[in-house]
Coordinates of N, CA, C and O in Angstrom, one line a residue:
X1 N 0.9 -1.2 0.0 CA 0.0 0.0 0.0 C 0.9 1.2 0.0 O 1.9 1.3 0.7
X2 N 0.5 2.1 -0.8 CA 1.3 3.5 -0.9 C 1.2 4.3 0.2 O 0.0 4.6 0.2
X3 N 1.7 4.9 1.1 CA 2.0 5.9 1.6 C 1.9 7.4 1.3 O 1.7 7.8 0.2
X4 N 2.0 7.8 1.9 CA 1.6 9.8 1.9 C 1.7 10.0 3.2 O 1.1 9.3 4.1
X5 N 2.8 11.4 3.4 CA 2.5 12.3 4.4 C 2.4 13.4 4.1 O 2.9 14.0 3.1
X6 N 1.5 13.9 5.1 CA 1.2 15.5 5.0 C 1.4 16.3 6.1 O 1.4 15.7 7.1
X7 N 1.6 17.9 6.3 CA 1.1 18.1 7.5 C 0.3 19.3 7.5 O 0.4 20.1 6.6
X8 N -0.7 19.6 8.6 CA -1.5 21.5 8.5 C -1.2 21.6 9.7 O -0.4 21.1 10.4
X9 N -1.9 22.5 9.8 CA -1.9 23.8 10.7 C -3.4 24.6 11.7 O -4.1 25.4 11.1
X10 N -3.7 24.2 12.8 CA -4.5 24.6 13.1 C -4.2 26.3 14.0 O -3.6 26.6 15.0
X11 N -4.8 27.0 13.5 CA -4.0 28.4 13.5 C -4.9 29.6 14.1 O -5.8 30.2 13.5
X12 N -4.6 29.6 15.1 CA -5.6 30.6 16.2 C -5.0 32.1 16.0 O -3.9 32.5 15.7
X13 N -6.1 32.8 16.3 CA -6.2 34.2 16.8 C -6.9 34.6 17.2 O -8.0 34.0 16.9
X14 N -7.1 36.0 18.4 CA -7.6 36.0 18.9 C -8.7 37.3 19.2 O -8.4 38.3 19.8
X15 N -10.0 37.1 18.6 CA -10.8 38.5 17.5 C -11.7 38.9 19.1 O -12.1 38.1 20.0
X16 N -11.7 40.1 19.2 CA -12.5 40.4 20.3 C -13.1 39.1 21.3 O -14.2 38.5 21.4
X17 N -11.8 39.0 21.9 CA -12.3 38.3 23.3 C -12.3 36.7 23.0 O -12.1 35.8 23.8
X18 N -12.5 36.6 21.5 CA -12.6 34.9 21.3 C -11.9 34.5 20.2 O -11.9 34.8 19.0
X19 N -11.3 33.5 20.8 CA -10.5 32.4 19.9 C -10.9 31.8 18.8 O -11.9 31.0 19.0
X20 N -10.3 32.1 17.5 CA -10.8 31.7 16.5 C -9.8 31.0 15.6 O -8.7 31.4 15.8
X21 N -9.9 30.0 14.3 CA -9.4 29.6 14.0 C -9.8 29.6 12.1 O -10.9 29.9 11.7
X22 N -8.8 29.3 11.4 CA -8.9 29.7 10.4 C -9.5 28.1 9.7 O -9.4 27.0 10.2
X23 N -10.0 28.6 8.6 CA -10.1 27.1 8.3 C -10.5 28.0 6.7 O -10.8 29.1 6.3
X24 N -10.3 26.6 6.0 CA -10.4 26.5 4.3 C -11.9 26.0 3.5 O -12.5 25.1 4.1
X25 N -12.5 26.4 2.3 CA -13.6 25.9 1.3 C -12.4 25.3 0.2 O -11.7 26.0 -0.4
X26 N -12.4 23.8 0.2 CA -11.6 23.8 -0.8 C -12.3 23.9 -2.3 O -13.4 23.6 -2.2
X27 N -12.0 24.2 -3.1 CA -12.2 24.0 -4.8 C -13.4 23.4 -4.9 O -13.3 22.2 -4.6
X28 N -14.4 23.6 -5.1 CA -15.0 22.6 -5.7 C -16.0 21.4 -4.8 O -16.6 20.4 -5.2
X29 N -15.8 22.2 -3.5 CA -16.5 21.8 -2.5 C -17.3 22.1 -1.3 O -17.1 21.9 -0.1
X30 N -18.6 22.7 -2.1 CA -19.1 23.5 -1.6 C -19.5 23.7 0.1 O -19.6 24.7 0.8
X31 N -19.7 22.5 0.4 CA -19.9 22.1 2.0 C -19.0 21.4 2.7 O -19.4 20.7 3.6
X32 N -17.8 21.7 2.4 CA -16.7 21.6 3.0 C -15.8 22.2 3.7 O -14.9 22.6 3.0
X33 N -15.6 22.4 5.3 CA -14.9 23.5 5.5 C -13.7 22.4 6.3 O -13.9 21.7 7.3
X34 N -12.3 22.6 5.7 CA -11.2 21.9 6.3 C -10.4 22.9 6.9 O -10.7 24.1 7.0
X35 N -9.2 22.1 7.6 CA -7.8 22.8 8.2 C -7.0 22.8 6.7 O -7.1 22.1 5.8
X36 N -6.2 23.9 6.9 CA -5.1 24.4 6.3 C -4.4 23.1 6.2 O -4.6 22.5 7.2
X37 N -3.5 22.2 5.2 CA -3.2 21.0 5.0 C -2.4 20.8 3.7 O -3.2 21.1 2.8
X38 N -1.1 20.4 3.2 CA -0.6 19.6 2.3 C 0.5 18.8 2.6 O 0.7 18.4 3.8
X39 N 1.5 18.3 1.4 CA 2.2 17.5 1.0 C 3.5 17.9 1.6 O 3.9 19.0 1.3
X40 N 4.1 17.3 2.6 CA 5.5 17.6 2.9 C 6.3 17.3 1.6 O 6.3 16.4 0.9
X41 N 7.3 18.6 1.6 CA 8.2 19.0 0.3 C 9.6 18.1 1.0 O 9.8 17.9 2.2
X42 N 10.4 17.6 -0.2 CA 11.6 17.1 0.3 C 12.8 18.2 0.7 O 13.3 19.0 -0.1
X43 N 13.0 17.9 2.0 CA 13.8 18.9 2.9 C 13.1 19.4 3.9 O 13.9 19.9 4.7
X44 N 11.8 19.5 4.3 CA 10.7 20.0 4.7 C 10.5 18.8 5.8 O 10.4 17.6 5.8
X45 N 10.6 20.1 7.2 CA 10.3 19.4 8.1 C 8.2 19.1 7.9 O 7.6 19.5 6.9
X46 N 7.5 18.4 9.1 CA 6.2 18.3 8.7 C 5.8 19.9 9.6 O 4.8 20.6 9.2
X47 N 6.6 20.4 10.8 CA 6.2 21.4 11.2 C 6.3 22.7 10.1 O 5.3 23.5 10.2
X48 N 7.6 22.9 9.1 CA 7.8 23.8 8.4 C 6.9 23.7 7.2 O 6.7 24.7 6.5
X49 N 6.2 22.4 6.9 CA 5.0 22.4 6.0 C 3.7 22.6 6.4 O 2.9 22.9 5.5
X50 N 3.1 22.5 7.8 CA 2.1 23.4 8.5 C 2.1 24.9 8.2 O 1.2 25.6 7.9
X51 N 2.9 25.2 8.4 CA 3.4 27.0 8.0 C 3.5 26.8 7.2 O 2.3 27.0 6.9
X52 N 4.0 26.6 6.2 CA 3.6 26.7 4.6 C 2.0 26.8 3.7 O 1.3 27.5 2.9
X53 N 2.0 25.7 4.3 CA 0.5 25.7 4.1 C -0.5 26.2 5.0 O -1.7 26.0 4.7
X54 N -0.2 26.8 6.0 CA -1.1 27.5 6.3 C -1.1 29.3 6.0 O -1.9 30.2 6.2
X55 N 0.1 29.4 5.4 CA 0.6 30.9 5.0 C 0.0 30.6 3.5 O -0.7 31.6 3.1
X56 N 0.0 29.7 2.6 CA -0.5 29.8 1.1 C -2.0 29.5 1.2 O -2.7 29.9 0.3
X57 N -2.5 28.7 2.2 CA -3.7 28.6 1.8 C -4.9 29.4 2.8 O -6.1 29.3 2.4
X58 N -4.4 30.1 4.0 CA -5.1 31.5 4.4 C -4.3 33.0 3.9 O -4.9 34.0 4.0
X59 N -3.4 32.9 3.6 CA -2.9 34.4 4.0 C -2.4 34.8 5.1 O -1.7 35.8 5.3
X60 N -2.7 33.9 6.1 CA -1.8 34.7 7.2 C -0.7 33.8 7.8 O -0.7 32.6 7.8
X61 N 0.3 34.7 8.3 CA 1.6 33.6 8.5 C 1.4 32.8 10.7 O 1.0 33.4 11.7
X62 N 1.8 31.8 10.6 CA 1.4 31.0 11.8 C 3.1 31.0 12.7 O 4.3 30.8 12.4
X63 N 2.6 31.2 13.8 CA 4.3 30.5 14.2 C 3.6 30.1 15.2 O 2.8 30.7 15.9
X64 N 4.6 28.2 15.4 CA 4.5 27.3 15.8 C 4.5 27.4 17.3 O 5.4 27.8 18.0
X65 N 2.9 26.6 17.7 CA 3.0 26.6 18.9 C 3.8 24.6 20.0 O 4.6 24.3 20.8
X66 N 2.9 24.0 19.2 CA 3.0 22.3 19.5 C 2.4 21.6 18.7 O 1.4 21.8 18.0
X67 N 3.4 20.4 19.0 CA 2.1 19.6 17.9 C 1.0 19.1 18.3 O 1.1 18.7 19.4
X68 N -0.3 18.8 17.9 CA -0.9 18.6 18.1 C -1.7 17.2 17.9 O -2.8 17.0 18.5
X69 N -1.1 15.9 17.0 CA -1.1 14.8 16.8 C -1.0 14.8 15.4 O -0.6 15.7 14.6
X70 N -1.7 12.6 15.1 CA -1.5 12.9 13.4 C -2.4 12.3 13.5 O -2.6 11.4 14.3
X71 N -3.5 12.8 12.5 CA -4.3 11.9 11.8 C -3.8 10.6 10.6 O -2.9 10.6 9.7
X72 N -4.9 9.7 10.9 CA -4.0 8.3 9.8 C -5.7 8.0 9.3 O -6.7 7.9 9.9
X73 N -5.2 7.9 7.7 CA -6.4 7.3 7.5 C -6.7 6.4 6.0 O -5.5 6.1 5.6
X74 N -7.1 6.2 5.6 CA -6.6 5.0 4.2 C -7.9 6.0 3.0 O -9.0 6.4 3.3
X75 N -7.1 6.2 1.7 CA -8.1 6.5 0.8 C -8.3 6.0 -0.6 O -7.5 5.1 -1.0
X76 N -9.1 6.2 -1.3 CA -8.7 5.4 -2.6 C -8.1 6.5 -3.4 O -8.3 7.7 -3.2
X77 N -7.4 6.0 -4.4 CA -7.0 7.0 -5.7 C -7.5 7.2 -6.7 O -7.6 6.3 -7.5
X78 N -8.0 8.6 -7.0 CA -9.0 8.9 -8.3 C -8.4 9.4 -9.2 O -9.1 9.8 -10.1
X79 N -7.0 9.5 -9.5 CA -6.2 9.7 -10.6 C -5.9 9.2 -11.6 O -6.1 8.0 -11.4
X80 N -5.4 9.4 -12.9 CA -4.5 8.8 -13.8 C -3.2 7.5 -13.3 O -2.2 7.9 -12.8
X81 N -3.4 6.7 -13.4 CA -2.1 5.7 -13.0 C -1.7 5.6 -12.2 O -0.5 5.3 -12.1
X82 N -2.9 6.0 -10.8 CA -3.1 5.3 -9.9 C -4.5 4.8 -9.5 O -4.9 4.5 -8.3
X83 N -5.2 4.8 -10.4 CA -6.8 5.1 -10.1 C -7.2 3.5 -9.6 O -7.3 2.4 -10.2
X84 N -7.6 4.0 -7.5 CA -8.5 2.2 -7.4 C -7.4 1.9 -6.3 O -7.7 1.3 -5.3
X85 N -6.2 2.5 -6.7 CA -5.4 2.3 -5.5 C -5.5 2.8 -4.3 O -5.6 4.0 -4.3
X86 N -5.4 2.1 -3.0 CA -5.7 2.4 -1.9 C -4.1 3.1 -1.1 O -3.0 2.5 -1.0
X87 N -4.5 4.4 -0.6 CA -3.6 5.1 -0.2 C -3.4 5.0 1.7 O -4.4 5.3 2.4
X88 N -2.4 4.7 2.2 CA -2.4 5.4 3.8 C -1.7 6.2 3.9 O -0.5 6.2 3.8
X89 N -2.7 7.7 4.2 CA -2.2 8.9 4.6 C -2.0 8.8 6.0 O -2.5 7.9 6.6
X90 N -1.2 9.9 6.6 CA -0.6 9.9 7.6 C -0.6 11.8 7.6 O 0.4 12.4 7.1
X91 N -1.6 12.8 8.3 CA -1.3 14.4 8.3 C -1.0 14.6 9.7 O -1.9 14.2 10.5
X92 N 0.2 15.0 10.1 CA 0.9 15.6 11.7 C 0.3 17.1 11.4 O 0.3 17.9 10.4
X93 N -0.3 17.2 13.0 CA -1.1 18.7 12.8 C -0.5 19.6 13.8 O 0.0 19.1 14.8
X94 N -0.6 20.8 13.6 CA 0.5 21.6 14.6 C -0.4 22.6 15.1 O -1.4 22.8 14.4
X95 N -0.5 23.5 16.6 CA -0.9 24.5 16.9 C -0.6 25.6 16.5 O 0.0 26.0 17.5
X96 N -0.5 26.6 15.4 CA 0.0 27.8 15.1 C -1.0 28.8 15.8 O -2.2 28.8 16.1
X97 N 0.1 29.9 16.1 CA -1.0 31.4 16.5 C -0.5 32.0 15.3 O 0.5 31.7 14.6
X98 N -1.8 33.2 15.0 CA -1.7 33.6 13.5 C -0.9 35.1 14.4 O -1.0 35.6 15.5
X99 N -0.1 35.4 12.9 CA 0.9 37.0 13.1 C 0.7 37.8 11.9 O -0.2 38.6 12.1
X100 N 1.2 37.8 10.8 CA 0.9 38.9 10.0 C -0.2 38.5 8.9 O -0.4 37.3 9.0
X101 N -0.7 38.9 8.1 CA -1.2 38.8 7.1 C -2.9 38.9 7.4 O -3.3 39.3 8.5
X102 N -3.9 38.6 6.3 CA -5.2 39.1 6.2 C -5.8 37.6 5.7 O -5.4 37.0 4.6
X103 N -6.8 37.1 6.6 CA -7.6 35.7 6.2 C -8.0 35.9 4.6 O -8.6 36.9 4.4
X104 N -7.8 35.2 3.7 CA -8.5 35.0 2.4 C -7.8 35.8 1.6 O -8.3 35.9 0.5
X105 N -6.4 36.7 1.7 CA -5.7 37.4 0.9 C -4.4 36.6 0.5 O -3.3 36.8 0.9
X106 N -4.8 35.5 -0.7 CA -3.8 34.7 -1.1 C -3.4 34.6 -2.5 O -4.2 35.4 -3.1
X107 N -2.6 34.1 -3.3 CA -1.6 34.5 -4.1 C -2.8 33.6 -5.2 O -3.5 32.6 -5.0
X108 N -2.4 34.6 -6.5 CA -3.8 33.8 -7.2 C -3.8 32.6 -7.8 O -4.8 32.3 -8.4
X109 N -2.4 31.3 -7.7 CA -2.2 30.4 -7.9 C -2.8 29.4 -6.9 O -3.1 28.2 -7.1
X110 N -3.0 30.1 -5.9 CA -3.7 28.8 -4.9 C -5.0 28.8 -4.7 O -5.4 28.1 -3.7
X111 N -6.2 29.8 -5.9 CA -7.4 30.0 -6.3 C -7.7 28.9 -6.6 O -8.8 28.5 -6.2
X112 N -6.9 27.9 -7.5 CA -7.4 26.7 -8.1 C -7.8 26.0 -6.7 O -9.0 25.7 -6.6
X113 N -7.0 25.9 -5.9 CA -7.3 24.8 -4.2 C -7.9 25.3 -3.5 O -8.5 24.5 -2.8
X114 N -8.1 26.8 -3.2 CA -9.3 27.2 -2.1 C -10.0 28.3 -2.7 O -9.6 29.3 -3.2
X115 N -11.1 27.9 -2.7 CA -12.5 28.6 -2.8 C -12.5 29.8 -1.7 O -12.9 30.8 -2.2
X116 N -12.1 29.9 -0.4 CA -12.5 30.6 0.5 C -11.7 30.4 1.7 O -11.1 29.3 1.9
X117 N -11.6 31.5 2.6 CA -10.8 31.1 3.7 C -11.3 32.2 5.0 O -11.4 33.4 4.7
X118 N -11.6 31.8 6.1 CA -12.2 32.6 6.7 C -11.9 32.1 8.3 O -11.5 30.9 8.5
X119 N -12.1 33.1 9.5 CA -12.4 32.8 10.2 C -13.8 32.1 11.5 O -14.8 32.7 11.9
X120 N -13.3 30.6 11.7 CA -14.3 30.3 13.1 C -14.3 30.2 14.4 O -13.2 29.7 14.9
X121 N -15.2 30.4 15.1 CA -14.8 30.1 16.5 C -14.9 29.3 16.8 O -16.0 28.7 16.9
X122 N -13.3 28.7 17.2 CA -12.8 27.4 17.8 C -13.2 26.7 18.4 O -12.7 25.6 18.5
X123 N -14.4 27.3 19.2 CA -15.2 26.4 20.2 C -16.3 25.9 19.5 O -17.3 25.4 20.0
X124 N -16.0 26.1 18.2 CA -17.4 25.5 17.6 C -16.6 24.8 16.1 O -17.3 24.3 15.2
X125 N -15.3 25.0 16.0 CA -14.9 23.9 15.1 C -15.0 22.8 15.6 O -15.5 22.5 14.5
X126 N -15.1 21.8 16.2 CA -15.7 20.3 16.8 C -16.6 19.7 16.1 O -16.7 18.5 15.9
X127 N -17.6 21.1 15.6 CA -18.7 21.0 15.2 C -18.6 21.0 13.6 O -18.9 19.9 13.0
X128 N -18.2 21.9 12.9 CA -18.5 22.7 12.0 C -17.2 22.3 11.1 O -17.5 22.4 9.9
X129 N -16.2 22.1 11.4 CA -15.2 21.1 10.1 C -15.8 19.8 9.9 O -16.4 19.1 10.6
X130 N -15.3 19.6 8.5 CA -16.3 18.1 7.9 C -15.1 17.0 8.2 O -15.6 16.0 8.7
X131 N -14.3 16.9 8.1 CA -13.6 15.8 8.5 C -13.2 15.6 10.1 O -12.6 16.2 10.9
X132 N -14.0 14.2 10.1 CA -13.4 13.1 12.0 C -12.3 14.2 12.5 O -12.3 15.2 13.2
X133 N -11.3 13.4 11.7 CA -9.9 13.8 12.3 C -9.1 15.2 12.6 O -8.2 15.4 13.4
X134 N -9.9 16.1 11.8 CA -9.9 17.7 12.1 C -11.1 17.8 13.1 O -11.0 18.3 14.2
X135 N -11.5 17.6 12.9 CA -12.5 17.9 14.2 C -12.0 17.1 15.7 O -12.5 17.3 16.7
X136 N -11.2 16.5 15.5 CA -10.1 16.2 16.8 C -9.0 16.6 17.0 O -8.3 16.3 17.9
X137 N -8.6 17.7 15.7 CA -7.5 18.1 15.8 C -8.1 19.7 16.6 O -7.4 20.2 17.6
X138 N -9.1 20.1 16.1 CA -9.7 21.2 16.6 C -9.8 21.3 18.2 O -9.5 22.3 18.9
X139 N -10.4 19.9 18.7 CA -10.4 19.8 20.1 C -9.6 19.7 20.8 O -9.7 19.9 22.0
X140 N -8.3 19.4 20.0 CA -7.1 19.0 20.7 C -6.6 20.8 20.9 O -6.2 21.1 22.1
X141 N -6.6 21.6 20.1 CA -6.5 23.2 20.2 C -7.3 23.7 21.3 O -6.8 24.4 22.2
X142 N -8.4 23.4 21.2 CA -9.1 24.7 22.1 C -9.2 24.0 23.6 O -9.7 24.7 24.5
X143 N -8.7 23.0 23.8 CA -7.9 22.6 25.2 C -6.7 22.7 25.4 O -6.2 22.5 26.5
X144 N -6.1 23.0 24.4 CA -4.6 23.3 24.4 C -4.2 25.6 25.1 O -3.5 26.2 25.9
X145 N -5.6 25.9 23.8 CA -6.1 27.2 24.6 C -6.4 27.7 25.8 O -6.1 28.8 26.4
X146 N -7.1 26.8 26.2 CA -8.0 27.0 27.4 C -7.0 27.1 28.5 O -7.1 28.0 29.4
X147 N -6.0 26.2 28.4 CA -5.2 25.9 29.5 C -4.2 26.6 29.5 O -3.6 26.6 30.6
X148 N -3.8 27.4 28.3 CA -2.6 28.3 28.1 C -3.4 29.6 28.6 O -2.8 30.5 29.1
X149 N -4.6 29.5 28.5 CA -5.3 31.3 29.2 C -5.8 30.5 30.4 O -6.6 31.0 31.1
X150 N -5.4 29.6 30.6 CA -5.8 29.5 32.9 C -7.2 29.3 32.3 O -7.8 29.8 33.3
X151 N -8.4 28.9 31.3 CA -9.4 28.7 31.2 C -9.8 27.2 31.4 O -9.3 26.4 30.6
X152 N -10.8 26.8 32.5 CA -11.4 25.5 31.9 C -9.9 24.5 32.2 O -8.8 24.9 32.6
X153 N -10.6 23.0 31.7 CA -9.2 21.6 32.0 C -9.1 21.5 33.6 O -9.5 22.2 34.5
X154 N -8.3 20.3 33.3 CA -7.9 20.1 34.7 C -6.7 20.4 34.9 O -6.0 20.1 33.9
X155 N -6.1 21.1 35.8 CA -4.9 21.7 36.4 C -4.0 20.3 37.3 O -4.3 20.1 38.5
X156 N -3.2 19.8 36.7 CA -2.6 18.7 37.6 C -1.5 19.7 38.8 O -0.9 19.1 39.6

């Protein structure tokens, strides 16, 4: 079975009073709202490709908080000369806080892959991203938050 790694970026800031997080419409997908996400490049740590891809596919640049796990999961292949083939992906997801730039202000090559890019509140991505495994990557953030602002969790 083929392999793939990837890694994104779940990328907070913080908009009057509440934590929010950036999230993507990809192409062509209208009721889909994902995490920032691609293909680790060779030389490319999986942290240094969260920031990548979360700088090309929102606009705004992230710097790294922790990681936050990996999702694993098997797909099939809908391509040319690989079509039928079953893939296991493997995406390592990172905590970013967002620093410069403007949600949805991205370079017009990366038009083809995101439809849209916007901010939500984190406490309600759990909910509101369509993929399992982002939606635990989401949870894994706004406990990761909570506890960095003395909010909420258990304090050992």
């Amino acid at each position: 079975m083929e392999r793939e790694f990837s890694a994104g970026g779940v990328l907070v800031r913080t908009i009057r009073g509440r934590t929010m997080v950036a999230a993507i419409r990809p192409r062509g997908r209208e009721r889909v709202w994902a995490l920032p996400k691609g293909h680790i490049d060779p030389g490319e740590s999986a942290a240094e490709t969260a920031m990548r891809e979360v700088r090309e596919e929102t606009g705004v640049e992230g710097r790294l908080v922790e990681k936050l796990g990996d999702v694993r999961y098997v797909y099939t292949a809908t391509w040319e000369g690989a079509k039928g083939e079953r893939i296991f992906k493997v995406v390592s997801f990172f905590l970013l806080r967002a620093g410069r730039g403007r949600i949805g202000e991205i370079d017009e090559s990366m038009r083809i892959e995101v439809a849209e890019a916007r901010w939500l509140p984190l406490e309600e991505a759990p909910r509101l991203l369509t993929y399992e495994g982002e939606r635990e990557m989401a949870a894994r953030a706004l406990a990761s938050c909570n506890l960095q602002l003395g909010r909420g969790g258990s304090h050992a």
